[in-house]
Amino acid sequence: MEVNHILSKHILTEAKGYLDIGFTHSLNPYSGCAFSCKYCYVREMPIQTFKDVPWGEWLDVKTNAAENYRNEIVKLRRKNKPVNIFMSSATDPYQPIERNANLTRGILQEMVENPPDFLQIQTRSPLITRDIDLLQKLQEKCGVLVSMTVETDREDIKRIFAPYAPGIALRIKALKTVHEAGITTQASISPVLPFTPDFPKLLEGIVEHIWIDTLMIGDGLMGKRSERLGMPQLFDEHELSKWYRKDIHVLVVKYFNQFFPSDMIRVSKKEAFPRKWHKLVFLLPLLVIGQLSKYNLNILYLLLQ
């Protein structure tokens, strides 16, 4: 792994494209990713295509990330701008090096002092359990959602598509630990990979949301990036072609609805921003300027259930 420690000009990036449906900013503490999942759409983005080093073999550590966050959110607050953050869109905030680098932890510490309105942490690393103390404090000040990528319940499938990523059993255990700590959790089946009929049962009682995304609709180019990454051939090579279809999300939703209420399940871009936080963001301006009566506060409470 080629590791570079860099000073970044900024840490908050205005949300566009896939995330521009409620999120206002993305936050990537690192560039590059040691997990090197074969299906990762970032492989086909400029951040990698202009690199000489292969994806999964380089990592930039943004050493001033926490300082940048503090400075940038102060400026946004002066302008009364909403701040709904997706961390992270082009890396995993819990890279293996995070265990010692404490970059993401430093950002969370700053967030406790200067919270956003909403934070979604997207990860596939059990290391997130290390920061439960900060997540609990942050959840008292803003919306927090921990979204764990669990694209399958089959370790053999994970080894084909994401051999360097943490094991599925470890991710499920971490998700349960975070949930039991009182933090809102989500299982991100993203992208959908072949799973067993018992997959939903693993998630029962440990998540508030299930997010379903696919290689066809979640790569930002309606499957074109996934095609360039050789996903159709990889599925075919392992006799999994029946899972590589444009309507796979429809079938998965139908199956998971046998185990979970429909309002727990969300699908790809149009529902990527959690429903209850859409409601909160709508009412936040009134709350800030003191125009929510006791009656309206009760309505707000009901909306968030």
CSV table of C-alpha atoms in Angstrom, one decimal:
chain,number,residue,atom,x,y,z
A,1,MET,CA,0.0,0.0,0.0
A,2,GLU,CA,1.3,3.4,-1.0
A,3,VAL,CA,0.3,5.8,1.7
A,4,ASN,CA,0.6,9.6,1.4
A,5,HIS,CA,-0.1,12.1,4.1
A,6,ILE,CA,-1.5,15.2,2.5
A,7,LEU,CA,-3.0,18.6,3.4
A,8,SER,CA,-6.4,19.0,1.7
A,9,LYS,CA,-7.9,22.3,0.7
A,10,HIS,CA,-11.3,21.4,2.0
A,11,ILE,CA,-13.1,18.4,3.4
A,12,LEU,CA,-16.8,19.1,2.7
A,13,THR,CA,-17.8,18.7,-1.0
A,14,GLU,CA,-21.1,19.9,-2.2
A,15,ALA,CA,-23.5,16.9,-2.9
A,16,LYS,CA,-24.2,16.3,-6.5
A,17,GLY,CA,-25.7,13.6,-8.6
A,18,TYR,CA,-26.6,10.5,-6.6
A,19,LEU,CA,-26.5,12.3,-3.3
A,20,ASP,CA,-28.3,15.4,-4.3
A,21,ILE,CA,-31.6,14.2,-2.9
A,22,GLY,CA,-31.3,15.5,0.7
A,23,PHE,CA,-27.6,15.4,1.4
A,24,THR,CA,-25.9,18.7,1.1
A,25,HIS,CA,-22.3,17.5,1.4
A,26,SER,CA,-20.1,14.5,1.2
A,27,LEU,CA,-17.1,14.0,3.4
A,28,ASN,CA,-14.1,11.7,2.5
A,29,PRO,CA,-11.4,11.6,5.2
A,30,TYR,CA,-9.3,9.5,2.9
A,31,SER,CA,-8.7,9.2,-0.9
A,32,GLY,CA,-8.3,5.6,-2.2
A,33,CYS,CA,-9.5,2.5,-0.4
A,34,ALA,CA,-7.6,-0.6,0.9
A,35,PHE,CA,-10.8,-2.7,0.7
A,36,SER,CA,-10.5,-2.7,-3.1
A,37,CYS,CA,-13.9,-4.1,-3.9
A,38,LYS,CA,-14.0,-5.3,-7.5
A,39,TYR,CA,-17.4,-3.7,-8.1
A,40,CYS,CA,-16.6,-0.3,-6.7
A,41,TYR,CA,-17.7,2.5,-9.1
A,42,VAL,CA,-14.9,4.8,-7.8
A,43,ARG,CA,-12.5,2.7,-9.9
A,44,GLU,CA,-14.1,4.3,-13.0
A,45,MET,CA,-14.0,7.9,-11.6
A,46,PRO,CA,-11.3,10.5,-12.4
A,47,ILE,CA,-9.8,10.1,-8.9
A,48,GLN,CA,-8.6,6.7,-10.1
A,49,THR,CA,-8.5,6.8,-13.9
A,50,PHE,CA,-5.7,9.5,-13.7
A,51,LYS,CA,-3.7,7.4,-11.2
A,52,ASP,CA,-0.7,5.2,-12.2
A,53,VAL,CA,-1.1,3.1,-9.1
A,54,PRO,CA,-4.0,0.5,-9.2
A,55,TRP,CA,-7.1,1.0,-7.0
A,56,GLY,CA,-6.6,-0.7,-3.7
A,57,GLU,CA,-2.9,-0.1,-3.6
A,58,TRP,CA,-2.8,3.6,-2.7
A,59,LEU,CA,-4.2,5.8,0.1
A,60,ASP,CA,-4.1,9.5,0.7
A,61,VAL,CA,-4.5,10.5,4.4
A,62,LYS,CA,-6.0,14.0,4.7
A,63,THR,CA,-4.2,14.9,7.9
A,64,ASN,CA,-6.0,18.3,8.3
A,65,ALA,CA,-9.5,16.9,7.8
A,66,ALA,CA,-10.8,17.7,11.3
A,67,GLU,CA,-9.4,21.2,11.2
A,68,ASN,CA,-11.0,21.7,7.8
A,69,TYR,CA,-14.3,20.5,9.0
A,70,ARG,CA,-14.3,22.9,11.9
A,71,ASN,CA,-13.5,25.9,9.7
A,72,GLU,CA,-16.0,24.9,7.0
A,73,ILE,CA,-19.0,24.2,9.1
A,74,VAL,CA,-18.5,27.5,11.0
A,75,LYS,CA,-18.7,29.3,7.7
A,76,LEU,CA,-21.8,27.3,6.6
A,77,ARG,CA,-23.5,28.1,9.9
A,78,ARG,CA,-22.9,31.8,9.5
A,79,LYS,CA,-24.8,31.6,6.2
A,80,ASN,CA,-27.6,29.6,7.9
A,81,LYS,CA,-27.0,26.7,5.5
A,82,PRO,CA,-28.3,23.2,6.2
A,83,VAL,CA,-25.6,20.6,6.6
A,84,ASN,CA,-26.5,17.0,5.9
A,85,ILE,CA,-23.4,14.9,5.4
A,86,PHE,CA,-22.8,11.6,3.7
A,87,MET,CA,-19.5,10.1,5.0
A,88,SER,CA,-18.1,8.7,2.7
A,89,SER,CA,-18.9,8.7,-1.0
A,90,ALA,CA,-15.6,7.7,-2.5
A,91,THR,CA,-13.8,5.8,0.2
A,92,ASP,CA,-14.5,4.0,3.5
A,93,PRO,CA,-14.1,6.3,6.5
A,94,TYR,CA,-12.8,3.3,8.5
A,95,GLN,CA,-9.8,2.3,6.5
A,96,PRO,CA,-7.5,-0.2,8.2
A,97,ILE,CA,-5.1,2.6,8.8
A,98,GLU,CA,-7.8,4.5,10.7
A,99,ARG,CA,-7.1,2.2,13.7
A,100,ASN,CA,-3.9,4.3,14.3
A,101,ALA,CA,-4.5,7.4,12.2
A,102,ASN,CA,-7.7,8.4,14.1
A,103,LEU,CA,-8.6,10.7,11.3
A,104,THR,CA,-12.3,9.8,11.2
A,105,ARG,CA,-12.4,9.8,15.0
A,106,GLY,CA,-10.9,13.3,15.0
A,107,ILE,CA,-13.7,14.5,12.6
A,108,LEU,CA,-16.4,13.0,14.9
A,109,GLN,CA,-14.8,14.8,17.9
A,110,GLU,CA,-15.2,18.1,16.0
A,111,MET,CA,-18.7,17.2,15.0
A,112,VAL,CA,-19.6,16.8,18.7
A,113,GLU,CA,-18.5,20.4,19.2
A,114,ASN,CA,-19.9,21.7,15.8
A,115,PRO,CA,-22.6,19.2,14.8
A,116,PRO,CA,-24.2,19.0,11.3
A,117,ASP,CA,-27.9,18.6,11.0
A,118,PHE,CA,-27.6,15.0,9.9
A,119,LEU,CA,-24.7,12.6,9.4
A,120,GLN,CA,-24.8,9.2,7.6
A,121,ILE,CA,-21.7,7.1,8.0
A,122,GLN,CA,-21.4,4.6,5.2
A,123,THR,CA,-18.9,1.8,6.0
A,124,ARG,CA,-18.2,-1.9,5.8
A,125,SER,CA,-15.7,-1.9,8.7
A,126,PRO,CA,-16.4,-3.2,12.3
A,127,LEU,CA,-13.9,-0.6,13.5
A,128,ILE,CA,-16.8,1.8,13.7
A,129,THR,CA,-17.7,0.2,17.1
A,130,ARG,CA,-14.6,1.9,18.5
A,131,ASP,CA,-16.3,5.3,18.1
A,132,ILE,CA,-19.7,4.4,19.7
A,133,ASP,CA,-18.9,6.9,22.6
A,134,LEU,CA,-18.7,9.8,20.1
A,135,LEU,CA,-21.7,8.6,18.1
A,136,GLN,CA,-23.8,8.5,21.2
A,137,LYS,CA,-22.8,12.1,22.1
A,138,LEU,CA,-23.4,13.3,18.5
A,139,GLN,CA,-26.8,11.7,18.3
A,140,GLU,CA,-27.9,13.9,21.2
A,141,LYS,CA,-27.2,16.9,19.0
A,142,CYS,CA,-28.1,15.9,15.4
A,143,GLY,CA,-29.4,13.1,13.3
A,144,VAL,CA,-27.0,10.1,13.0
A,145,LEU,CA,-27.4,7.0,10.9
A,146,VAL,CA,-24.8,4.3,10.8
A,147,SER,CA,-25.1,2.4,7.5
A,148,MET,CA,-23.2,-0.9,7.3
A,149,THR,CA,-22.6,-2.3,3.8
A,150,VAL,CA,-23.7,-5.9,3.9
A,151,GLU,CA,-24.1,-6.8,0.2
A,152,THR,CA,-24.6,-10.5,0.9
A,153,ASP,CA,-24.7,-13.0,3.7
A,154,ARG,CA,-22.4,-15.5,1.9
A,155,GLU,CA,-18.7,-15.4,2.7
A,156,ASP,CA,-17.9,-17.3,-0.5
A,157,ILE,CA,-19.6,-14.6,-2.6
A,158,LYS,CA,-17.8,-11.8,-0.6
A,159,ARG,CA,-14.5,-13.5,-1.4
A,160,ILE,CA,-15.2,-13.3,-5.1
A,161,PHE,CA,-16.3,-9.6,-5.2
A,162,ALA,CA,-14.6,-8.1,-2.2
A,163,PRO,CA,-11.8,-10.4,-1.0
A,164,TYR,CA,-10.0,-7.7,1.1
A,165,ALA,CA,-13.1,-6.3,2.8
A,166,PRO,CA,-14.0,-7.3,6.4
A,167,GLY,CA,-16.0,-10.6,6.8
A,168,ILE,CA,-19.7,-10.5,6.7
A,169,ALA,CA,-20.1,-12.1,10.2
A,170,LEU,CA,-17.9,-9.3,11.7
A,171,ARG,CA,-20.0,-6.6,10.0
A,172,ILE,CA,-23.3,-8.1,11.3
A,173,LYS,CA,-21.8,-8.3,14.8
A,174,ALA,CA,-20.7,-4.7,14.6
A,175,LEU,CA,-24.1,-3.6,13.3
A,176,LYS,CA,-25.8,-5.3,16.3
A,177,THR,CA,-23.3,-3.6,18.7
A,178,VAL,CA,-24.0,-0.2,17.3
A,179,HIS,CA,-27.8,-0.8,17.4
A,180,GLU,CA,-27.7,-2.0,21.0
A,181,ALA,CA,-25.8,1.2,21.9
A,182,GLY,CA,-29.0,3.2,20.9
A,183,ILE,CA,-27.6,4.5,17.6
A,184,THR,CA,-29.9,4.4,14.5
A,185,THR,CA,-28.7,1.7,12.1
A,186,GLN,CA,-29.1,0.7,8.5
A,187,ALA,CA,-28.1,-2.4,6.5
A,188,SER,CA,-26.9,-1.3,3.1
A,189,ILE,CA,-27.4,-4.2,0.6
A,190,SER,CA,-25.3,-2.3,-1.9
A,191,PRO,CA,-24.8,-3.7,-4.4
A,192,VAL,CA,-27.1,-6.7,-4.3
A,193,LEU,CA,-25.0,-9.8,-4.5
A,194,PRO,CA,-26.3,-13.4,-4.4
A,195,PHE,CA,-27.5,-14.3,-0.9
A,196,THR,CA,-29.2,-17.2,1.0
A,197,PRO,CA,-32.9,-17.3,1.9
A,198,ASP,CA,-32.0,-16.6,5.5
A,199,PHE,CA,-30.3,-13.3,4.8
A,200,PRO,CA,-33.2,-11.1,6.1
A,201,LYS,CA,-33.3,-13.1,9.4
A,202,LEU,CA,-29.7,-11.9,10.1
A,203,LEU,CA,-30.9,-8.3,10.1
A,204,GLU,CA,-34.0,-8.7,12.2
A,205,GLY,CA,-34.0,-6.6,15.3
A,206,ILE,CA,-30.6,-4.9,14.6
A,207,VAL,CA,-31.6,-2.2,12.0
A,208,GLU,CA,-34.1,0.5,11.5
A,209,HIS,CA,-33.6,0.8,7.8
A,210,ILE,CA,-32.7,-1.5,4.9
A,211,TRP,CA,-31.2,0.2,1.8
A,212,ILE,CA,-31.2,-1.8,-1.5
A,213,ASP,CA,-29.0,-0.8,-4.4
A,214,THR,CA,-27.7,-2.6,-7.4
A,215,LEU,CA,-24.9,-2.6,-9.9
A,216,MET,CA,-27.4,-1.4,-12.6
A,217,ILE,CA,-28.8,1.6,-10.8
A,218,GLY,CA,-26.2,2.5,-8.2
A,219,ASP,CA,-23.0,3.1,-10.1
A,220,GLY,CA,-24.0,6.6,-11.2
A,221,LEU,CA,-24.2,5.7,-14.9
A,222,MET,CA,-27.1,3.2,-15.0
A,223,GLY,CA,-24.8,0.2,-15.1
A,224,LYS,CA,-22.2,1.4,-17.6
A,225,ARG,CA,-19.4,1.7,-15.0
A,226,SER,CA,-20.2,-1.8,-13.8
A,227,GLU,CA,-20.0,-3.1,-17.3
A,228,ARG,CA,-16.6,-1.5,-17.8
A,229,LEU,CA,-15.5,-3.1,-14.5
A,230,GLY,CA,-16.3,-6.5,-16.0
A,231,MET,CA,-19.2,-7.3,-13.7
A,232,PRO,CA,-21.3,-9.2,-16.2
A,233,GLN,CA,-18.3,-11.4,-17.0
A,234,LEU,CA,-17.5,-12.0,-13.3
A,235,PHE,CA,-21.1,-13.0,-12.6
A,236,ASP,CA,-21.1,-15.3,-15.6
A,237,GLU,CA,-17.7,-16.8,-14.7
A,238,HIS,CA,-19.1,-18.0,-11.4
A,239,GLU,CA,-22.4,-19.1,-12.8
A,240,LEU,CA,-24.3,-16.3,-11.1
A,241,SER,CA,-25.7,-14.6,-14.2
A,242,LYS,CA,-29.3,-14.9,-13.0
A,243,TRP,CA,-28.5,-12.3,-10.3
A,244,TYR,CA,-27.2,-9.8,-12.8
A,245,ARG,CA,-30.4,-8.3,-14.1
A,246,LYS,CA,-32.0,-4.8,-14.2
A,247,ASP,CA,-34.9,-5.7,-12.0
A,248,ILE,CA,-33.0,-7.5,-9.3
A,249,HIS,CA,-33.9,-4.7,-6.8
A,250,VAL,CA,-37.7,-5.4,-7.4
A,251,LEU,CA,-37.3,-9.0,-6.6
A,252,VAL,CA,-35.2,-8.3,-3.5
A,253,VAL,CA,-37.7,-5.8,-2.2
A,254,LYS,CA,-40.5,-8.2,-2.7
A,255,TYR,CA,-38.6,-10.9,-0.8
A,256,PHE,CA,-37.5,-8.7,2.1
A,257,ASN,CA,-41.1,-7.4,2.4
A,258,GLN,CA,-42.0,-10.8,3.7
A,259,PHE,CA,-39.8,-10.1,6.8
A,260,PHE,CA,-39.9,-6.3,7.3
A,261,PRO,CA,-42.5,-3.5,7.0
A,262,SER,CA,-42.3,-1.8,3.7
A,263,ASP,CA,-41.5,1.6,5.3
A,264,MET,CA,-38.2,0.1,6.6
A,265,ILE,CA,-37.0,-0.7,3.0
A,266,ARG,CA,-35.6,1.9,0.7
A,267,VAL,CA,-34.3,1.6,-2.9
A,268,SER,CA,-31.3,3.3,-4.5
A,269,LYS,CA,-31.1,6.9,-5.4
A,270,LYS,CA,-34.6,8.2,-5.0
A,271,GLU,CA,-34.8,7.0,-1.4
A,272,ALA,CA,-31.1,7.3,-0.4
A,273,PHE,CA,-31.8,10.0,2.0
A,274,PRO,CA,-33.8,8.6,5.0
A,275,ARG,CA,-37.5,9.5,5.0
A,276,LYS,CA,-37.8,10.7,8.5
A,277,TRP,CA,-34.8,13.1,8.0
A,278,HIS,CA,-36.5,14.6,5.0
A,279,LYS,CA,-39.4,15.5,7.4
A,280,LEU,CA,-37.0,16.9,10.0
A,281,VAL,CA,-35.1,19.0,7.5
A,282,PHE,CA,-38.4,20.4,6.3
A,283,LEU,CA,-39.3,21.6,9.8
A,284,LEU,CA,-35.8,22.6,11.0
A,285,PRO,CA,-36.1,26.3,9.8
A,286,LEU,CA,-39.2,26.8,11.9
A,287,LEU,CA,-37.5,25.2,14.9
A,288,VAL,CA,-34.5,27.4,14.5
A,289,ILE,CA,-36.5,30.7,14.4
A,290,GLY,CA,-38.7,29.6,17.3
A,291,GLN,CA,-42.0,29.3,15.3
A,292,LEU,CA,-42.8,25.7,16.4
A,293,SER,CA,-45.6,25.8,18.9
A,294,LYS,CA,-46.1,23.0,21.5
A,295,TYR,CA,-48.7,21.6,19.1
A,296,ASN,CA,-46.3,21.6,16.2
A,297,LEU,CA,-43.5,20.0,18.3
A,298,ASN,CA,-45.9,17.1,19.0
A,299,ILE,CA,-46.5,16.8,15.3
A,300,LEU,CA,-42.7,16.8,14.7
A,301,TYR,CA,-42.4,14.0,17.2
A,302,LEU,CA,-45.0,11.9,15.5
A,303,LEU,CA,-43.3,12.5,12.1
A,304,LEU,CA,-40.0,11.2,13.3
A,305,GLN,CA,-41.4,7.9,14.6
